[in-house]
Coordinates of C-alpha atoms in Angstrom, one line a residue:
M1 CA -22.3 39.7 -183.6
R2 CA -22.6 36.0 -183.9
S3 CA -25.9 34.5 -184.8
Y4 CA -28.0 32.5 -182.6
V5 CA -27.3 29.3 -184.8
Q6 CA -23.4 29.9 -184.4
L7 CA -24.0 30.0 -180.5
D8 CA -25.8 26.8 -180.5
R9 CA -24.0 24.3 -178.1
R10 CA -22.6 20.9 -179.2
A11 CA -25.2 18.2 -179.6
K12 CA -25.4 16.2 -176.4
T13 CA -26.3 12.7 -176.0
K14 CA -28.3 11.7 -173.0
P15 CA -29.5 8.4 -171.7
P16 CA -33.1 7.3 -171.9
A17 CA -35.3 8.6 -169.1
H18 CA -35.6 5.1 -167.5
E19 CA -32.0 4.7 -167.4
V20 CA -31.7 8.1 -165.5
E21 CA -34.2 6.7 -163.0
L22 CA -32.1 3.5 -162.6
L23 CA -29.0 5.5 -161.9
L24 CA -31.0 7.5 -159.2
N25 CA -32.4 4.4 -157.6
E26 CA -28.8 2.8 -157.3
L27 CA -27.6 6.0 -155.7
R28 CA -30.7 6.2 -153.4
E29 CA -31.0 4.9 -150.0
I30 CA -27.9 2.5 -148.8
P31 CA -24.8 3.2 -150.7
R32 CA -23.4 0.2 -152.6
N33 CA -19.9 0.2 -150.6
A34 CA -21.6 0.9 -147.2
P35 CA -20.6 -1.4 -144.5
S36 CA -23.2 -4.1 -143.3
F37 CA -25.6 -3.2 -140.5
M38 CA -23.5 -5.0 -137.9
E39 CA -20.3 -3.7 -139.2
S40 CA -21.7 -0.3 -139.0
L41 CA -22.6 -0.4 -135.4
A42 CA -19.1 -1.9 -134.5
L43 CA -17.5 1.1 -136.4
R44 CA -20.0 3.5 -134.3
D45 CA -18.8 2.1 -131.2
S46 CA -15.1 2.8 -132.2
G47 CA -15.9 6.6 -132.8
W48 CA -17.4 6.7 -136.2
R49 CA -20.6 8.5 -136.8
L50 CA -23.4 6.9 -139.0
V51 CA -24.9 9.8 -141.1
V52 CA -27.2 10.4 -143.9
A53 CA -26.5 12.4 -147.1
Y54 CA -28.7 14.6 -148.7
C55 CA -28.3 15.6 -152.6
R56 CA -30.3 18.0 -154.8
I57 CA -30.1 19.5 -157.9
S58 CA -32.6 22.2 -159.1
N59 CA -32.4 21.8 -162.6
D60 CA -31.3 18.6 -164.5
R61 CA -32.5 19.9 -167.9
H62 CA -28.8 20.6 -169.3
R63 CA -27.9 17.0 -170.0
Q64 CA -30.6 15.1 -168.2
D65 CA -28.3 12.3 -167.2
G66 CA -28.5 12.5 -163.4
H67 CA -24.6 13.6 -163.3
G68 CA -25.2 16.3 -161.0
I69 CA -26.8 14.3 -158.2
E70 CA -24.2 11.6 -158.9
D71 CA -21.3 14.0 -158.3
Q72 CA -22.8 15.5 -155.2
A73 CA -23.2 11.8 -153.8
S74 CA -19.4 11.3 -154.5
H75 CA -18.5 14.6 -152.8
C76 CA -20.8 13.9 -149.7
A77 CA -18.7 10.6 -149.3
R78 CA -15.3 12.5 -149.5
I79 CA -16.9 15.1 -147.0
A80 CA -17.9 12.1 -144.7
A81 CA -14.6 10.4 -144.7
Q82 CA -12.7 13.7 -143.8
H83 CA -15.0 13.9 -140.5
R84 CA -14.9 10.2 -139.6
M85 CA -18.5 9.8 -140.8
I86 CA -20.1 6.7 -142.7
V87 CA -23.0 7.4 -145.2
V88 CA -25.4 4.7 -144.3
H89 CA -28.4 6.3 -146.4
R90 CA -28.8 8.7 -149.2
Y91 CA -31.8 10.8 -149.8
L92 CA -31.9 12.4 -153.5
D93 CA -34.0 15.0 -155.0
N94 CA -33.2 15.3 -158.9
D95 CA -34.6 18.4 -160.7
K96 CA -36.3 19.7 -157.7
S97 CA -36.2 23.5 -156.6
A98 CA -35.9 24.4 -152.9
S99 CA -37.1 27.9 -153.6
K100 CA -40.3 27.7 -155.8
V101 CA -43.6 27.7 -154.2
G102 CA -45.5 24.3 -154.3
V103 CA -42.5 22.1 -155.4
K104 CA -42.4 19.1 -153.2
R105 CA -39.3 17.2 -152.2
P106 CA -40.2 13.6 -151.4
D107 CA -36.8 12.4 -150.2
F108 CA -36.3 15.7 -148.2
D109 CA -39.6 15.0 -146.4
A110 CA -38.4 11.5 -145.9
M111 CA -35.2 12.6 -144.5
L112 CA -37.0 14.7 -141.9
D113 CA -39.3 11.9 -140.8
A114 CA -36.1 9.8 -140.4
L115 CA -34.3 12.4 -138.3
K116 CA -37.4 12.6 -136.1
C117 CA -37.5 8.8 -135.9
G118 CA -33.8 8.5 -135.2
T119 CA -33.2 5.7 -137.7
T120 CA -33.2 5.1 -141.5
P121 CA -35.7 2.8 -143.1
A122 CA -33.0 0.1 -142.9
G123 CA -32.6 0.5 -139.1
F124 CA -29.4 2.4 -139.1
P125 CA -29.0 5.0 -136.3
I126 CA -28.8 8.6 -137.7
D127 CA -25.8 10.6 -135.9
G128 CA -25.9 13.4 -138.4
V129 CA -26.4 14.9 -141.9
V130 CA -23.8 15.5 -144.6
C131 CA -24.4 17.7 -147.5
V132 CA -22.2 19.6 -150.0
S133 CA -23.7 23.0 -149.2
D134 CA -26.8 24.1 -146.9
D135 CA -28.3 25.7 -149.9
R136 CA -29.1 22.2 -151.1
L137 CA -31.2 21.7 -148.0
Y138 CA -33.0 24.9 -147.7
R139 CA -33.5 28.1 -149.3
D140 CA -36.0 29.8 -147.0
V141 CA -36.5 30.4 -143.2
H142 CA -39.4 28.1 -142.8
T143 CA -37.6 25.1 -144.4
Y144 CA -34.5 25.8 -142.4
Q145 CA -36.7 25.7 -139.1
Q146 CA -38.3 22.5 -140.2
F147 CA -34.8 20.9 -140.7
L148 CA -33.3 22.4 -137.5
T149 CA -36.2 21.0 -135.6
C150 CA -36.0 17.4 -136.9
F151 CA -32.1 17.5 -136.7
T152 CA -32.1 18.3 -133.1
A153 CA -34.8 15.9 -132.2
H154 CA -32.1 13.6 -130.9
P155 CA -28.8 14.8 -129.2
A156 CA -25.3 14.8 -130.1
R157 CA -25.7 14.9 -133.8
V158 CA -23.5 16.7 -136.1
Y159 CA -23.8 18.4 -139.6
A160 CA -21.1 18.7 -142.2
D161 CA -20.7 20.3 -145.6
G162 CA -18.1 21.3 -147.9
L163 CA -16.8 24.1 -145.5
G164 CA -16.6 22.1 -142.3
S165 CA -18.3 20.7 -139.5
Y166 CA -20.9 22.5 -137.3
D167 CA -22.8 22.4 -134.0
L168 CA -26.4 23.1 -134.9
Y169 CA -27.7 22.9 -131.2
S170 CA -26.0 26.2 -130.1
E171 CA -27.9 29.6 -130.2
E172 CA -25.1 31.0 -132.6
A173 CA -25.4 28.4 -135.2
A174 CA -29.4 28.8 -135.2
Q175 CA -28.8 32.6 -135.7
R176 CA -26.4 32.0 -138.4
G177 CA -28.5 29.3 -140.2
L178 CA -31.5 31.8 -140.1
L179 CA -29.4 34.7 -141.7
R180 CA -28.1 32.2 -144.3
A181 CA -31.8 31.1 -145.1
A182 CA -33.0 34.8 -145.3
A183 CA -30.1 35.7 -147.7
A184 CA -30.6 32.5 -149.8
R185 CA -34.2 33.4 -150.2
A186 CA -33.5 37.1 -151.2
E187 CA -30.9 35.9 -153.7
S188 CA -33.4 33.4 -155.1
K189 CA -36.0 36.0 -155.6
K190 CA -33.4 38.5 -157.4
Q191 CA -32.3 35.6 -159.8
Q192 CA -35.9 34.6 -160.6
Q193 CA -36.7 38.3 -161.4
R194 CA -33.7 38.5 -163.8
A195 CA -34.5 35.4 -165.4
M196 CA -38.1 36.3 -165.9
L197 CA -37.1 39.8 -167.5
N198 CA -34.4 38.1 -169.7
H199 CA -37.0 35.5 -170.8
R200 CA -39.6 38.3 -171.9
A201 CA -37.1 40.2 -173.7
R202 CA -36.1 37.2 -175.7
A203 CA -39.6 36.4 -176.5
E204 CA -40.4 39.8 -177.5
R205 CA -37.7 39.7 -180.0
G206 CA -38.8 36.3 -181.3
E207 CA -35.9 34.5 -180.4
P208 CA -36.2 30.8 -179.7
V209 CA -36.2 29.6 -176.2
A210 CA -36.1 26.0 -175.3
V211 CA -34.4 23.8 -172.7
R212 CA -34.4 21.1 -175.4
R213 CA -35.0 20.4 -179.0
P214 CA -38.6 20.9 -179.8
F215 CA -40.2 17.7 -181.7
G216 CA -40.3 19.0 -185.5
W217 CA -37.3 21.2 -185.5
N218 CA -33.6 20.6 -185.8
A219 CA -30.9 21.3 -183.1
D220 CA -30.6 24.8 -184.0
L221 CA -34.4 25.4 -183.1
L222 CA -34.9 27.4 -186.1
T223 CA -35.2 24.9 -189.2
L224 CA -37.6 22.2 -189.6
H225 CA -36.8 18.6 -189.2
L226 CA -38.4 17.3 -192.5
G227 CA -39.7 14.0 -190.9
E228 CA -40.8 15.1 -187.6
S229 CA -42.4 18.4 -188.9
E230 CA -44.4 16.2 -191.3
V231 CA -45.8 14.0 -188.4
V232 CA -46.8 17.3 -186.6
R233 CA -48.4 18.7 -189.7
Q234 CA -50.2 15.4 -190.6
G235 CA -51.6 15.4 -186.8
V236 CA -52.9 18.8 -187.2
Q237 CA -54.7 17.9 -190.5
S238 CA -56.0 14.6 -188.9
L239 CA -57.6 16.4 -186.0
L240 CA -59.1 19.0 -188.3
E241 CA -60.7 16.1 -190.4
G242 CA -62.4 14.7 -187.2
K243 CA -60.0 12.0 -186.1
T244 CA -59.8 11.5 -182.4
L245 CA -56.7 12.4 -180.2
T246 CA -56.0 8.8 -179.6
A247 CA -55.8 8.1 -183.2
V248 CA -53.4 10.9 -183.8
T249 CA -51.4 9.7 -180.9
Q250 CA -51.2 6.3 -182.6
D251 CA -49.9 7.9 -185.8
F252 CA -47.0 9.4 -183.8
V253 CA -46.4 5.9 -182.5
T254 CA -46.3 4.3 -185.8
S255 CA -44.3 7.2 -187.5
G256 CA -41.1 5.8 -186.2
Y257 CA -39.8 9.0 -184.7
P258 CA -39.4 9.0 -181.0
S259 CA -40.1 11.9 -178.9
T260 CA -37.2 14.2 -178.0
L261 CA -36.8 12.8 -174.7
G262 CA -36.9 9.2 -175.8
N263 CA -40.1 8.4 -173.9
P264 CA -43.1 6.5 -175.5
W265 CA -45.6 8.6 -177.1
Q266 CA -48.8 9.6 -174.8
R267 CA -51.8 11.5 -175.7
Q268 CA -50.9 14.3 -173.2
T269 CA -47.4 14.8 -174.9
V270 CA -49.1 14.8 -178.4
K271 CA -51.8 17.3 -177.3
Q272 CA -49.1 19.6 -175.7
I273 CA -47.1 19.7 -179.0
L274 CA -50.4 20.3 -181.1
R275 CA -51.6 23.1 -178.7
N276 CA -48.1 24.9 -178.7
P277 CA -48.3 28.1 -180.7
R278 CA -44.6 27.4 -181.6
I279 CA -46.0 25.3 -184.7
C280 CA -47.6 28.1 -186.2
G281 CA -44.7 30.5 -185.3
Y282 CA -46.1 32.3 -182.4
R283 CA -45.3 31.6 -178.7
K284 CA -46.7 31.9 -175.1
L285 CA -45.4 33.4 -172.0
N286 CA -47.3 32.7 -168.7
G287 CA -50.1 31.2 -170.5
A288 CA -50.7 34.1 -173.0
L289 CA -49.5 35.0 -176.5
V290 CA -46.5 37.3 -176.5
L291 CA -47.9 40.4 -178.3
G292 CA -45.8 43.3 -179.8
S293 CA -46.0 47.0 -179.5
D294 CA -48.8 46.9 -182.4
G295 CA -50.9 44.3 -180.3
N296 CA -50.4 41.4 -182.8
P297 CA -48.6 38.2 -181.9
V298 CA -45.0 38.4 -182.2
V299 CA -43.8 36.2 -185.0
G300 CA -40.7 34.0 -184.0
Q301 CA -37.5 33.5 -185.9
W302 CA -38.1 29.8 -186.5
E303 CA -39.8 28.2 -189.5
P304 CA -43.6 27.4 -188.7
I305 CA -45.1 24.0 -189.4
V306 CA -48.8 25.2 -189.9
S307 CA -50.7 28.5 -190.4
P308 CA -51.9 30.5 -187.4
E309 CA -55.4 29.8 -188.5
E310 CA -54.9 25.8 -188.5
W311 CA -53.2 26.2 -185.1
G312 CA -56.2 28.2 -183.8
L313 CA -58.9 25.7 -185.1
V314 CA -56.9 22.9 -183.4
T315 CA -56.4 24.5 -180.1
E316 CA -60.2 25.2 -180.1
S317 CA -61.1 21.7 -180.7
L318 CA -58.8 20.3 -178.2
E319 CA -60.2 22.7 -175.5
R320 CA -63.6 21.5 -176.3
K321 CA -62.8 17.8 -175.5
R322 CA -62.8 16.6 -171.9
H323 CA -62.0 13.0 -170.9
P324 CA -64.6 11.0 -169.2
G325 CA -64.4 8.9 -166.1
G326 CA -64.3 11.3 -163.3
W327 CA -60.5 12.1 -163.5
H328 CA -58.7 15.3 -164.5
R329 CA -55.6 15.8 -166.5
S330 CA -54.2 18.6 -164.2
G331 CA -53.7 16.2 -161.3
A332 CA -55.4 15.2 -158.1
S333 CA -57.8 17.6 -156.5
S334 CA -59.9 17.6 -153.3
V335 CA -62.3 20.2 -154.6
G336 CA -65.7 19.0 -155.5
G337 CA -66.8 17.9 -158.9
A338 CA -65.3 14.4 -158.9
T339 CA -67.8 11.4 -159.6
Y340 CA -65.8 8.9 -157.6
L341 CA -64.8 9.0 -154.0
L342 CA -61.1 8.1 -154.5
T343 CA -60.5 10.0 -157.9
G344 CA -57.0 11.5 -157.7
L345 CA -55.9 9.4 -154.8
V346 CA -55.9 5.8 -156.2
R347 CA -52.6 4.7 -158.0
C348 CA -51.4 1.9 -159.9
G349 CA -48.8 -0.4 -158.0
R350 CA -48.2 -2.9 -160.9
P351 CA -44.5 -3.5 -161.3
L352 CA -43.1 -2.5 -164.8
G353 CA -40.1 -4.1 -166.7
N354 CA -37.5 -1.9 -164.7
G355 CA -39.0 -3.1 -161.4
Q356 CA -40.5 0.3 -160.5
P357 CA -44.2 0.5 -159.9
C358 CA -46.4 2.0 -162.6
G359 CA -47.6 4.9 -160.4
A360 CA -50.3 6.1 -162.9
S361 CA -53.6 7.5 -161.5
L362 CA -56.4 5.1 -161.6
H363 CA -59.7 6.7 -162.9
G364 CA -63.4 5.7 -162.2
H365 CA -65.1 3.9 -164.9
P366 CA -68.9 2.9 -165.1
T367 CA -69.6 -0.8 -165.4
E368 CA -72.9 -2.6 -165.8
A369 CA -73.2 -3.3 -162.0
S370 CA -71.5 -0.3 -160.5
Y371 CA -68.1 1.1 -161.3
E372 CA -64.4 0.4 -161.0
Y373 CA -61.2 1.9 -160.9
R374 CA -58.9 1.5 -163.8
C375 CA -55.3 2.3 -164.7
R376 CA -54.9 4.8 -167.5
A377 CA -54.0 3.1 -170.9
A378 CA -50.4 3.2 -172.2
L379 CA -51.1 6.3 -174.4
D380 CA -52.0 8.2 -171.1
G381 CA -48.8 7.2 -169.2
G382 CA -50.4 4.0 -167.5
C383 CA -49.9 0.3 -168.1
G384 CA -53.8 -0.4 -168.4
R385 CA -53.4 -3.5 -166.6
V386 CA -54.9 -3.0 -163.3
S387 CA -58.7 -2.5 -162.3
R388 CA -60.5 -3.0 -158.9
Q389 CA -64.0 -3.0 -157.8
G390 CA -64.6 0.6 -156.9
P391 CA -67.3 0.1 -154.1
A392 CA -65.2 -2.3 -152.5
V393 CA -62.0 -0.1 -152.6
D394 CA -64.2 2.9 -151.4
E395 CA -65.7 0.8 -148.4
L396 CA -62.4 -0.5 -147.3
I397 CA -60.8 3.0 -147.2
T398 CA -63.8 4.3 -145.6
Q399 CA -63.3 2.0 -142.7
Y400 CA -59.7 2.8 -142.4
V401 CA -60.6 6.5 -142.2
L402 CA -63.3 6.1 -139.7
T403 CA -61.1 4.1 -137.5
A404 CA -58.4 6.7 -137.7
L405 CA -61.0 9.5 -137.0
N406 CA -62.3 7.6 -134.1
R407 CA -58.8 7.3 -132.7
Q408 CA -58.2 10.9 -133.2
G409 CA -61.3 11.7 -131.4
M410 CA -60.4 9.5 -128.4
S411 CA -56.6 10.9 -128.2
G412 CA -57.4 14.6 -129.0
S413 CA -54.4 14.7 -131.4
W414 CA -52.4 12.5 -133.9
P415 CA -49.9 10.4 -132.4
A416 CA -46.4 10.6 -133.7
A417 CA -45.7 8.8 -137.1
P418 CA -44.4 5.3 -135.9
C419 CA -40.9 4.1 -136.9
P420 CA -40.7 1.2 -139.4
G421 CA -41.1 -2.2 -137.5
P422 CA -38.2 -4.8 -137.4
D423 CA -39.6 -6.8 -140.3
R424 CA -39.5 -3.8 -142.5
Y425 CA -35.6 -3.4 -141.7
E426 CA -35.3 -7.3 -142.4
L427 CA -37.1 -6.7 -145.8
E428 CA -34.9 -3.8 -146.7
I429 CA -31.6 -5.6 -145.6
A430 CA -32.7 -8.8 -147.5
K431 CA -33.3 -6.8 -150.8
H432 CA -29.8 -5.1 -150.0
R433 CA -28.1 -8.4 -149.7
K434 CA -29.7 -9.7 -153.0
A435 CA -28.7 -6.3 -154.8
V436 CA -24.9 -6.9 -153.5
L437 CA -25.1 -10.7 -154.6
Q438 CA -26.2 -9.6 -158.2
E439 CA -23.6 -7.2 -158.5
Q440 CA -20.9 -9.6 -157.3
W441 CA -22.1 -12.0 -159.9
H442 CA -22.1 -9.4 -162.8
T443 CA -18.4 -8.5 -162.0
G444 CA -17.4 -12.1 -161.8
D445 CA -16.6 -12.1 -158.2
I446 CA -18.6 -15.2 -157.4
S447 CA -19.0 -18.5 -159.7
D448 CA -22.5 -19.2 -161.3
S449 CA -23.3 -22.1 -159.0
D450 CA -22.7 -20.0 -155.8
Y451 CA -24.7 -17.2 -157.2
F452 CA -27.9 -19.1 -158.1
S453 CA -27.6 -21.2 -154.9
Q454 CA -27.6 -17.9 -152.7
L455 CA -29.9 -16.1 -155.0
R456 CA -32.7 -18.9 -154.4
H457 CA -32.1 -18.4 -150.6
E458 CA -32.4 -14.6 -150.7
E459 CA -35.4 -14.6 -152.8
T460 CA -37.3 -17.3 -150.5
E461 CA -36.4 -15.0 -147.6
I462 CA -37.8 -12.0 -149.3
K463 CA -41.0 -13.9 -150.3
R464 CA -41.4 -14.9 -146.6
L465 CA -41.0 -11.5 -145.4
V466 CA -43.4 -9.9 -148.0
N467 CA -46.1 -12.5 -147.1
E468 CA -45.7 -11.7 -143.4
Q469 CA -46.4 -8.1 -144.2
Q470 CA -49.4 -9.1 -146.1
T471 CA -50.6 -11.3 -143.5
R472 CA -50.3 -8.6 -141.0
M473 CA -52.1 -6.1 -143.1
I474 CA -55.1 -8.6 -143.2
R475 CA -54.9 -8.9 -139.5
H476 CA -55.0 -5.3 -138.8
R477 CA -57.7 -4.6 -141.2
P478 CA -60.2 -2.2 -139.4
D479 CA -62.9 -3.8 -137.7
Q480 CA -66.0 -4.0 -140.1
H481 CA -68.4 -2.8 -137.2
Q482 CA -67.7 0.9 -136.9
D483 CA -69.1 3.3 -134.4
T484 CA -72.5 3.6 -135.4
A485 CA -72.7 7.4 -134.9
A486 CA -69.4 8.0 -136.8
R487 CA -70.7 6.0 -139.8
V488 CA -74.0 7.7 -139.8
H489 CA -72.4 11.1 -139.8
W490 CA -69.9 10.1 -142.5
D491 CA -72.8 8.9 -144.8
E492 CA -74.3 12.4 -144.3
L493 CA -71.5 14.1 -145.6
S494 CA -71.3 15.3 -149.2
M495 CA -68.9 14.1 -151.8
A496 CA -66.9 17.1 -151.7
D497 CA -66.7 17.0 -147.8
K498 CA -65.7 13.3 -147.8
R499 CA -63.1 13.9 -150.3
E500 CA -61.7 16.9 -148.4
I501 CA -61.1 14.6 -145.3
L502 CA -59.5 11.9 -147.3
F503 CA -57.2 14.3 -149.0
R504 CA -56.3 15.6 -145.6
L505 CA -55.6 12.2 -144.3
L506 CA -54.1 10.3 -147.2
D507 CA -51.4 11.0 -149.6
S508 CA -52.5 8.2 -152.0
V509 CA -53.8 4.8 -152.2
T510 CA -51.9 2.1 -154.1
I511 CA -53.7 -0.6 -155.8
L512 CA -51.5 -3.9 -156.4
P513 CA -52.2 -6.4 -159.1
G514 CA -54.7 -9.1 -157.9
T515 CA -54.4 -12.9 -158.3
K516 CA -54.9 -13.9 -162.0
G517 CA -58.1 -15.6 -162.6
S518 CA -59.6 -14.5 -159.2
H519 CA -62.5 -12.3 -159.0
R520 CA -62.5 -12.1 -155.2
F521 CA -61.8 -8.8 -153.7
D522 CA -58.5 -9.0 -151.8
P523 CA -57.9 -6.0 -149.3
S524 CA -54.2 -6.7 -149.0
T525 CA -53.8 -5.3 -152.3
V526 CA -55.2 -1.9 -151.3
I527 CA -52.5 0.2 -149.5
P528 CA -53.2 3.5 -147.9
R529 CA -50.5 5.8 -147.6
W530 CA -51.0 8.2 -144.9
R531 CA -49.8 11.7 -144.6
M532 CA -49.3 11.3 -140.9
P533 CA -50.0 7.6 -140.3
P534 CA -52.4 7.1 -137.3
E535 CA -51.7 4.0 -135.0
A536 CA -54.9 2.4 -136.3
S537 CA -53.8 2.4 -140.0
A538 CA -50.1 1.6 -139.4
T539 CA -49.2 -1.4 -141.4

């Protein structure tokens, strides 16, 4: 029988995580070769249908280069062409399961909102949906019913996949979809059960199980990488000698060895490595050490880095340490216990080098006067460059929420989520024109003089539209004089009750960078993201 080492697959090279994200961002939303808005409408009048494409892959851990989503996007384009369809927007959920409980698919939810609204974020009408297979969309009855309700919210739409085109408005189609969803759910459970049994059997035999090479070991998962294993061993010794996790993380940074994903070192990543029983030859399954028939931990086939006693001491030390400031490592929670009102909701909106927002959670931090919300340090996955006055942010969001609650009380129910306004469409189209212009310049289709001349025009237009959005945000800022009874009732609520309401109404609160050198609070830099945006909070 061939050994595990002999079965080891060829070493694969994968791009850094930020390059994969750039690829996904290029594929997402309006396809690069899509016709313009006016051209699309003209084609629609001549009999073509404008559709959105949905692409999803459950597990991108094999090569982690986004190729699965890219292949699906290309296949969706071929399917659309076969049925006289034009893809005007792509929704992508990479590395997202459709069958696991609790897994959110942001682009799928965004697609449902667009189907209900009838248009894409850029204003294109939606005549249907194209997908390589319906199991990319749903794997259970509930999700299928959600999709069908939103799909049929407007008449005469068409759905197409690799097998053909379907009318989802008929009763027969609805029943067929329900049967497919139920069958897919049953098959998913069988696959999960088989995978769990296989995983446990391999764990009890002490075989290495890893979706990627663990830091400290070679590609065979068995023998130690001399340099990396020494970094881990030194990290364990440093913690036992009393050094902080931050100092140990800095040692990882200065070691010259990158993480196996190629990402910058963070305290949480280092903490996971040092808490992993693999470093002493043990392993966990579902949070518990795998035990043999004798009741002792199963010893794996790989070489250990430290002794079980050293690992136990380090784990105990890390378990005792908690992070101050009112934020929790496991993510946002609406349950009581937080010190600050918006802990778990506020996120950093500062643009990074790749153009994407930082997105890290801000945590409350006491100051001499009161407190402020700060972005996490770089070693914690943030940028450490954004902070805002805590009381001012809390008061502004409280005003938004009270206004929303007052509207809810008057109407008796939430109004439907509003469609994006015309200026939002203009901004999206302007950004798209700029992206097309840059692509033409990179490929040499236009001269330098034409490029920079048109680029200045597009950037001026984008800046104008952004300023108009910010001005409207300030103009629609909720009235400072809230209903007295509602305010009194809010003030009487406990911190846990207030946070429960906030988490029910808000998805997040983005804090944008302020004006450099200014200490004045700017409400336009605080952007609430509503779960179901009420009219009073629409910006």
